[in-house]
């Protein structure tokens, strides 16, 4: 069974029929219930086996799937924009993010597997209840629970993974700058590369190899989440938010929002009422 709501949330068990290009811009959370499967994601091969959880930031990069006869799975795809609009800008520690990108597949206990399976099944059960008067809030709450349960499980696993080498340190410093709020003032990749004493090309290659996405993607994703937080809080006027985020003009801020939120800041704020 596959369920799609406005092409933003999909719950499925049909990994072999996975058409990755249709899911570019989607995050996948996945459990392997039995058997095993191998696939290519970006330039890296992955293998999932029974009792594994997986989260990948770009389902569109998955291809060349090979499954054995006993393979069974359950997964949920959520558009990147939707999921990150539901989470605060600072939703997981820097080390946790890096280790999640480096180690997206983890072996878990039967109890942990059951918790995460229930999370996905609850999304599947309720995602079609579009007549619910508080549908967006209800589905948003279920997706937050799913993501935070995954973070909780992964944080235990990540404590055992050592961090090493220059690329890992560069990545750690880059994400630390994002978490510190640097995107309020600096939204150009060159500014981060300069602060790290590396070239933009080198920084981009390190971050893309680790996460599958560019430096610009992570900068804009963090800025977008921060803007959404400000708009939802409703404490500052739109012009005050533009000043707080160091935009040169209200017009430039509005253009940035239209590009990264899909609507003007005023329209986005009205949609939250």
mmCIF file of N, CA, C and O in Angstrom, residues 174 177-178 181-193 200 203 214-227 230 241-250 252-257 259-260:
data_model
loop_
_atom_site.group_PDB
_atom_site.id
_atom_site.type_symbol
_atom_site.label_atom_id
_atom_site.label_comp_id
_atom_site.label_asym_id
_atom_site.label_seq_id
_atom_site.Cartn_x
_atom_site.Cartn_y
_atom_site.Cartn_z
ATOM 1 N N UNK A 174 32.028 23.651 10.158
ATOM 2 C CA UNK A 174 31.028 24.255 9.280
ATOM 3 C C UNK A 174 29.636 24.180 9.913
ATOM 4 O O UNK A 174 28.921 25.181 10.000
ATOM 5 N N UNK A 177 29.194 26.434 12.897
ATOM 6 C CA UNK A 177 28.910 27.820 12.522
ATOM 7 C C UNK A 177 27.435 27.994 12.169
ATOM 8 O O UNK A 177 26.808 28.994 12.533
ATOM 9 N N UNK A 178 26.876 27.031 11.453
ATOM 10 C CA UNK A 178 25.455 27.116 11.125
ATOM 11 C C UNK A 178 24.612 27.104 12.392
ATOM 12 O O UNK A 178 23.681 27.898 12.536
ATOM 13 N N UNK A 181 24.207 30.323 14.509
ATOM 14 C CA UNK A 181 23.402 31.441 14.014
ATOM 15 C C UNK A 181 24.123 32.324 13.018
ATOM 16 O O UNK A 181 23.648 33.421 12.693
ATOM 17 N N UNK A 182 25.238 31.845 12.478
ATOM 18 C CA UNK A 182 26.010 32.640 11.515
ATOM 19 C C UNK A 182 25.197 32.988 10.269
ATOM 20 O O UNK A 182 25.445 34.008 9.627
ATOM 21 N N UNK A 183 24.184 32.158 9.946
ATOM 22 C CA UNK A 183 23.380 32.421 8.747
ATOM 23 C C UNK A 183 22.580 33.717 8.862
ATOM 24 O O UNK A 183 22.059 34.205 7.863
ATOM 25 N N UNK A 184 22.470 34.253 10.058
ATOM 26 C CA UNK A 184 21.821 35.559 10.186
ATOM 27 C C UNK A 184 22.581 36.634 9.424
ATOM 28 O O UNK A 184 21.998 37.618 8.969
ATOM 29 N N UNK A 185 23.889 36.452 9.322
ATOM 30 C CA UNK A 185 24.736 37.490 8.734
ATOM 31 C C UNK A 185 25.456 37.029 7.473
ATOM 32 O O UNK A 185 25.754 37.846 6.612
ATOM 33 N N UNK A 186 25.737 35.749 7.377
ATOM 34 C CA UNK A 186 26.513 35.224 6.251
ATOM 35 C C UNK A 186 25.764 34.093 5.574
ATOM 36 O O UNK A 186 25.523 33.044 6.193
ATOM 37 N N UNK A 187 25.408 34.306 4.303
ATOM 38 C CA UNK A 187 24.690 33.270 3.573
ATOM 39 C C UNK A 187 25.378 32.917 2.262
ATOM 40 O O UNK A 187 24.770 32.336 1.371
ATOM 41 N N UNK A 188 26.654 33.257 2.158
ATOM 42 C CA UNK A 188 27.433 32.913 0.969
ATOM 43 C C UNK A 188 28.478 31.862 1.331
ATOM 44 O O UNK A 188 29.173 31.996 2.348
ATOM 45 N N UNK A 189 28.626 30.802 0.530
ATOM 46 C CA UNK A 189 29.609 29.751 0.823
ATOM 47 C C UNK A 189 31.025 30.273 1.017
ATOM 48 O O UNK A 189 31.780 29.750 1.847
ATOM 49 N N UNK A 190 31.391 31.319 0.265
ATOM 50 C CA UNK A 190 32.750 31.867 0.375
ATOM 51 C C UNK A 190 33.056 32.361 1.789
ATOM 52 O O UNK A 190 34.198 32.269 2.252
ATOM 53 N N UNK A 191 32.045 32.878 2.469
ATOM 54 C CA UNK A 191 32.251 33.401 3.821
ATOM 55 C C UNK A 191 32.608 32.278 4.797
ATOM 56 O O UNK A 191 33.409 32.461 5.706
ATOM 57 N N UNK A 192 32.022 31.114 4.603
ATOM 58 C CA UNK A 192 32.314 29.963 5.466
ATOM 59 C C UNK A 192 33.667 29.354 5.116
ATOM 60 O O UNK A 192 34.435 28.980 6.007
ATOM 61 N N UNK A 193 33.960 29.282 3.821
ATOM 62 C CA UNK A 193 35.254 28.751 3.397
ATOM 63 C C UNK A 193 36.382 29.619 3.921
ATOM 64 O O UNK A 193 37.404 29.120 4.414
ATOM 65 N N UNK A 200 36.412 27.513 -1.410
ATOM 66 C CA UNK A 200 34.991 27.156 -1.528
ATOM 67 C C UNK A 200 34.856 25.772 -2.167
ATOM 68 O O UNK A 200 34.025 24.958 -1.735
ATOM 69 N N UNK A 203 35.640 23.043 0.453
ATOM 70 C CA UNK A 203 34.565 22.942 1.449
ATOM 71 C C UNK A 203 33.345 22.268 0.842
ATOM 72 O O UNK A 203 32.729 21.384 1.460
ATOM 73 N N UNK A 214 25.080 20.307 -1.144
ATOM 74 C CA UNK A 214 26.093 21.344 -1.216
ATOM 75 C C UNK A 214 26.111 22.226 0.029
ATOM 76 O O UNK A 214 25.184 22.202 0.847
ATOM 77 N N UNK A 215 27.157 23.033 0.127
ATOM 78 C CA UNK A 215 27.258 24.018 1.204
ATOM 79 C C UNK A 215 26.077 24.989 1.135
ATOM 80 O O UNK A 215 25.449 25.298 2.155
ATOM 81 N N UNK A 216 25.759 25.455 -0.053
ATOM 82 C CA UNK A 216 24.634 26.391 -0.219
ATOM 83 C C UNK A 216 23.328 25.784 0.266
ATOM 84 O O UNK A 216 22.503 26.464 0.892
ATOM 85 N N UNK A 217 23.125 24.511 -0.014
ATOM 86 C CA UNK A 217 21.906 23.826 0.441
ATOM 87 C C UNK A 217 21.783 23.916 1.956
ATOM 88 O O UNK A 217 20.713 24.256 2.486
ATOM 89 N N UNK A 218 22.857 23.613 2.683
ATOM 90 C CA UNK A 218 22.793 23.605 4.144
ATOM 91 C C UNK A 218 22.652 25.021 4.710
ATOM 92 O O UNK A 218 21.943 25.225 5.697
ATOM 93 N N UNK A 219 23.303 25.983 4.081
ATOM 94 C CA UNK A 219 23.158 27.377 4.517
ATOM 95 C C UNK A 219 21.706 27.827 4.364
ATOM 96 O O UNK A 219 21.095 28.363 5.295
ATOM 97 N N UNK A 220 21.150 27.596 3.172
ATOM 98 C CA UNK A 220 19.787 28.055 2.912
ATOM 99 C C UNK A 220 18.760 27.271 3.719
ATOM 100 O O UNK A 220 17.745 27.829 4.148
ATOM 101 N N UNK A 221 19.000 25.979 3.945
ATOM 102 C CA UNK A 221 18.088 25.188 4.757
ATOM 103 C C UNK A 221 18.047 25.712 6.192
ATOM 104 O O UNK A 221 16.980 25.831 6.800
ATOM 105 N N UNK A 222 19.216 26.068 6.730
ATOM 106 C CA UNK A 222 19.279 26.584 8.097
ATOM 107 C C UNK A 222 18.639 27.963 8.182
ATOM 108 O O UNK A 222 17.885 28.257 9.122
ATOM 109 N N UNK A 223 18.924 28.817 7.193
ATOM 110 C CA UNK A 223 18.317 30.151 7.168
ATOM 111 C C UNK A 223 16.805 30.049 7.027
ATOM 112 O O UNK A 223 16.055 30.782 7.688
ATOM 113 N N UNK A 224 16.364 29.137 6.183
ATOM 114 C CA UNK A 224 14.925 28.933 5.982
ATOM 115 C C UNK A 224 14.246 28.531 7.284
ATOM 116 O O UNK A 224 13.189 29.070 7.646
ATOM 117 N N UNK A 225 14.841 27.586 8.017
ATOM 118 C CA UNK A 225 14.264 27.138 9.289
ATOM 119 C C UNK A 225 14.214 28.282 10.294
ATOM 120 O O UNK A 225 13.256 28.421 11.054
ATOM 121 N N UNK A 226 15.256 29.124 10.288
ATOM 122 C CA UNK A 226 15.302 30.248 11.215
ATOM 123 C C UNK A 226 14.217 31.276 10.877
ATOM 124 O O UNK A 226 13.532 31.802 11.773
ATOM 125 N N UNK A 227 14.040 31.544 9.593
ATOM 126 C CA UNK A 227 13.007 32.486 9.159
ATOM 127 C C UNK A 227 11.621 31.960 9.533
ATOM 128 O O UNK A 227 10.763 32.706 10.018
ATOM 129 N N UNK A 230 10.949 32.562 13.155
ATOM 130 C CA UNK A 230 10.595 33.961 13.408
ATOM 131 C C UNK A 230 9.158 34.256 12.970
ATOM 132 O O UNK A 230 8.402 34.928 13.687
ATOM 133 N N UNK A 241 12.191 41.237 11.088
ATOM 134 C CA UNK A 241 12.852 39.955 10.804
ATOM 135 C C UNK A 241 13.914 40.149 9.733
ATOM 136 O O UNK A 241 15.021 39.614 9.831
ATOM 137 N N UNK A 242 13.576 40.933 8.710
ATOM 138 C CA UNK A 242 14.552 41.217 7.643
ATOM 139 C C UNK A 242 15.790 41.889 8.222
ATOM 140 O O UNK A 242 16.925 41.549 7.856
ATOM 141 N N UNK A 243 15.604 42.826 9.144
ATOM 142 C CA UNK A 243 16.741 43.482 9.803
ATOM 143 C C UNK A 243 17.508 42.493 10.673
ATOM 144 O O UNK A 243 18.747 42.476 10.660
ATOM 145 N N UNK A 244 16.782 41.671 11.428
ATOM 146 C CA UNK A 244 17.417 40.685 12.308
ATOM 147 C C UNK A 244 18.270 39.702 11.517
ATOM 148 O O UNK A 244 19.336 39.269 11.980
ATOM 149 N N UNK A 245 17.812 39.364 10.304
ATOM 150 C CA UNK A 245 18.536 38.419 9.449
ATOM 151 C C UNK A 245 19.529 39.118 8.526
ATOM 152 O O UNK A 245 20.122 38.490 7.647
ATOM 153 N N UNK A 246 19.683 40.422 8.740
ATOM 154 C CA UNK A 246 20.705 41.186 8.017
ATOM 155 C C UNK A 246 20.509 41.196 6.499
ATOM 156 O O UNK A 246 21.474 41.157 5.734
ATOM 157 N N UNK A 247 19.243 41.268 6.053
ATOM 158 C CA UNK A 247 18.980 41.422 4.631
ATOM 159 C C UNK A 247 19.109 42.897 4.264
ATOM 160 O O UNK A 247 18.727 43.771 5.052
ATOM 161 N N UNK A 248 19.622 43.159 3.081
ATOM 162 C CA UNK A 248 19.891 44.533 2.661
ATOM 163 C C UNK A 248 18.617 45.359 2.540
ATOM 164 O O UNK A 248 18.638 46.576 2.732
ATOM 165 N N UNK A 249 17.516 44.706 2.223
ATOM 166 C CA UNK A 249 16.243 45.428 2.086
ATOM 167 C C UNK A 249 15.090 44.462 2.308
ATOM 168 O O UNK A 249 15.248 43.238 2.230
ATOM 169 N N UNK A 250 13.921 45.012 2.581
ATOM 170 C CA UNK A 250 12.719 44.200 2.748
ATOM 171 C C UNK A 250 12.382 43.483 1.443
ATOM 172 O O UNK A 250 11.919 42.330 1.454
ATOM 173 N N UNK A 252 14.518 42.409 -0.839
ATOM 174 C CA UNK A 252 15.434 41.276 -0.989
ATOM 175 C C UNK A 252 15.002 40.129 -0.082
ATOM 176 O O UNK A 252 15.018 38.952 -0.466
ATOM 177 N N UNK A 253 14.582 40.453 1.132
ATOM 178 C CA UNK A 253 14.102 39.432 2.067
ATOM 179 C C UNK A 253 12.879 38.726 1.497
ATOM 180 O O UNK A 253 12.764 37.496 1.562
ATOM 181 N N UNK A 254 11.967 39.480 0.911
ATOM 182 C CA UNK A 254 10.760 38.901 0.332
ATOM 183 C C UNK A 254 11.112 37.967 -0.822
ATOM 184 O O UNK A 254 10.534 36.875 -0.950
ATOM 185 N N UNK A 255 12.073 38.365 -1.665
ATOM 186 C CA UNK A 255 12.499 37.517 -2.776
ATOM 187 C C UNK A 255 13.125 36.223 -2.256
ATOM 188 O O UNK A 255 12.890 35.140 -2.799
ATOM 189 N N UNK A 256 13.909 36.339 -1.194
ATOM 190 C CA UNK A 256 14.559 35.168 -0.613
ATOM 191 C C UNK A 256 13.498 34.189 -0.081
ATOM 192 O O UNK A 256 13.587 32.978 -0.284
ATOM 193 N N UNK A 257 12.484 34.722 0.586
ATOM 194 C CA UNK A 257 11.409 33.884 1.119
ATOM 195 C C UNK A 257 10.624 33.208 -0.005
ATOM 196 O O UNK A 257 10.283 32.021 0.091
ATOM 197 N N UNK A 259 11.687 32.354 -2.840
ATOM 198 C CA UNK A 259 12.527 31.304 -3.423
ATOM 199 C C UNK A 259 12.606 30.088 -2.515
ATOM 200 O O UNK A 259 12.537 28.941 -2.985
ATOM 201 N N UNK A 260 12.755 30.297 -1.207
ATOM 202 C CA UNK A 260 13.036 29.184 -0.303
ATOM 203 C C UNK A 260 11.835 28.705 0.508
ATOM 204 O O UNK A 260 11.852 27.579 1.021
#
